[in-house]
Structure formats: structure tokens, C-alpha cells
Amino acid sequence: MRIYAIAVYLFLYIPIGIIALFSLNAGRHATQMTGFSLQWYARALDNPFVLEALKTSFTVALASALCATVAGTLAAVALQGVRGRLRTLYDAALYMAVMVPGIVIGIATLIALVTVFDLLNPVLTGLIGDGAPQLGLGKGSLVAAHGLFTMALVVVIVRARLQGMDASLMEAAADLGAPPFRSFLQITLPQIAPAVLAGFLLAFTFSFDDFIIAFFVAGSETTLPIYVFSSIRRGVTPEINAIGTMVLLASLVLLITAQVILRRRAR
């Protein structure tokens, strides 16, 4: 089993290591190592299209992570009071949102958004006139789609922390006359804060790295994964390897930070 585990990890991470290695290539070909240089990192950071796509990805990831963290934390707290078959139903819907393939979520979200836009745009035109704003795909649809998808991750993480809390603390606060919202701010939130922060970091990472859902609902916007996908259709260059390596490093930093926060709080 150890040999099998090692083989699986090598199969997963050797291609990633090769991309990182060839991102340092001094030549112009992605598969021919002619020396070591950081020129492709500098060229990627000077590319206005890369910077614009990076800005879009960062903005969407930050907004969707904030929405997912707030809604997911409140949902996790609310689900703690649900029992019986209704709890089973909510749990099934929650884990289904995590397990459903991204392409299914992307197509379903696209159909739902287009249907809503087709219903609301004539209403806005009738109320405001010809100058009424028209709803369409873009950053708003990206934030909504990513926020709904990553909210399930936040709920799972925060609920795991809530289940380890002492319920008598909330009961004691209620006995002392504290209203529910004050009890949440002064007792519950400080104890689940590491889980909330970890959920935010994971939601940000998933949104920033997402391609499949963004491909369906981005409209005219271009996120960094969409830009990379469009670029590799013309051929892989060391610049693409450099972009992929930087995104990988940023994602690893966020994921490791989230894990460290959770483990320290658990200890």
C-alpha cells in the first residue's frame, strides 16, 4: 500500500513539477530546456491581458468568498438546530452540491440565469423605458455562481467546528438574558472564527481556480483560467507555464494556511 500511495502521488505531482521546471526555461519552446531564466515570469506580469484576467479573477474570488462565508456561516449555525428527517434532507442537499460535477453546475446555472434575465429585462424596460439597464452574464453572474458553489464548502467546515462546541455555553448565555444575536457575536463567533477563516480561504481558492463554471457564466469577462485555456489552444509556451506555476503557488499557500488554522484550533 505504501508503494501504491507513492506511485499515486508521483503520478499526480510529477506533471506539475515539470510545468514548474519548464517555466524557468530560457528558450522559447515549452518542452525544450535550454537554460534557466525568470524572463517568462516577468513577461507574464507585464502582459496587460494577463493582468486584466488576474484582476477579474481576484475580484470575483474575493466577492464570492465573502458572500459564501457570510451565507455559509449563518446556514451552518441555523442547521445546528434542525433535527430528524429534515436534517437528513438538508445534509443530502448540502453534500450533493459538493459532489455534483462542475460542468453540471455550470450548465444549470447558465440556464437559470438566462431564464431569469429573460423575465426581468422586459420588466425593467417597461418600468424605466428604453434606457433601462439590461441584465446579462458577467462579473455578477460569476460571483453568484461561485458564491453558491463554495457556500457548501463553508457550511461543511463551519458545521464541523460547531459540532465540537459545548452547547451549554449558549444555554448559559440565554439563561443570563443575552439575546441570540449577542450570544452569537460574543460566544459562538469567536470559537468558530478559525473555521470561518479557513472556509473563506478555501472558497477564495476554489473560485480563483475555477474554469468549468466560469466558462459557462462569464459572458464577455475573462478570468485567469479562461485566459490560460484560450492561450494553450494556440500552443503551450513557457509564459503559460509561468502563469500556471504562480497560480499553483498562490493556491498552495492559501490551502496550507487554511489547514494550519484548522489544526491549531483543533489542538
XYZ file of C-alpha atoms in Angstrom, residues 1-96:
96
model
C 0.000 0.000 0.000
C 2.907 2.372 0.638
C 4.303 1.693 -2.836
C 0.843 2.239 -4.301
C 0.428 5.530 -2.404
C 3.849 6.746 -3.552
C 3.014 5.831 -7.160
C -0.282 7.760 -6.977
C 1.406 10.873 -5.597
C 4.140 10.691 -8.234
C 1.515 10.342 -10.959
C -0.298 13.427 -9.625
C 2.634 15.723 -8.917
C 5.358 14.897 -11.469
C 3.451 16.691 -14.303
C 3.003 19.735 -12.024
C 6.713 19.663 -11.213
C 7.536 19.536 -14.925
C 5.400 22.623 -15.557
C 7.202 24.475 -12.752
C 10.574 23.374 -14.127
C 9.882 24.450 -17.710
C 8.508 27.790 -16.505
C 12.180 28.602 -15.792
C 13.203 27.792 -19.356
C 15.401 30.390 -21.047
C 14.271 29.276 -24.509
C 11.041 29.940 -26.373
C 9.798 26.351 -26.541
C 7.846 24.870 -23.664
C 9.352 21.383 -23.986
C 12.990 22.197 -24.794
C 15.092 23.188 -21.795
C 17.921 25.473 -22.962
C 18.789 27.147 -19.669
C 17.287 28.782 -16.610
C 15.724 32.224 -16.585
C 12.909 34.185 -14.914
C 12.111 36.115 -18.089
C 8.763 34.385 -18.636
C 7.549 35.379 -15.175
C 8.446 38.995 -15.950
C 6.772 38.770 -19.356
C 3.611 37.279 -17.841
C 3.433 40.055 -15.228
C 3.912 42.681 -17.964
C 1.182 41.217 -20.178
C -1.875 43.542 -19.948
C -4.261 40.717 -20.862
C -2.871 38.550 -18.052
C -3.125 41.411 -15.558
C -6.712 42.159 -16.583
C -7.681 38.487 -16.284
C -5.899 38.308 -12.920
C -7.785 41.374 -11.704
C -11.103 39.843 -12.766
C -10.310 36.519 -11.089
C -9.214 38.214 -7.870
C -12.267 40.483 -7.738
C -14.706 37.652 -8.415
C -12.972 35.285 -5.971
C -12.938 37.879 -3.192
C -16.589 38.875 -3.648
C -17.844 35.294 -3.978
C -15.767 34.128 -0.995
C -17.171 36.916 1.183
C -20.746 36.077 0.138
C -20.167 32.357 0.620
C -18.553 32.872 4.034
C -21.360 35.044 5.404
C -24.189 32.911 3.998
C -22.433 29.612 4.758
C -21.685 30.555 8.369
C -25.266 31.631 9.018
C -26.570 28.467 7.330
C -24.264 26.264 9.409
C -25.439 27.890 12.644
C -29.082 27.531 11.593
C -28.650 23.856 10.646
C -27.404 23.065 14.145
C -30.959 23.460 15.388
C -32.501 21.179 12.757
C -33.173 17.568 13.722
C -34.787 14.450 12.305
C -35.622 13.791 8.669
C -35.406 17.473 7.792
C -31.765 17.448 8.915
C -31.094 14.431 6.685
C -32.689 16.219 3.748
C -30.584 19.331 4.280
C -27.418 17.249 4.657
C -28.138 15.395 1.422
C -28.706 18.647 -0.468
C -25.530 20.108 1.037
C -23.226 17.235 0.100
C -24.873 16.920 -3.295
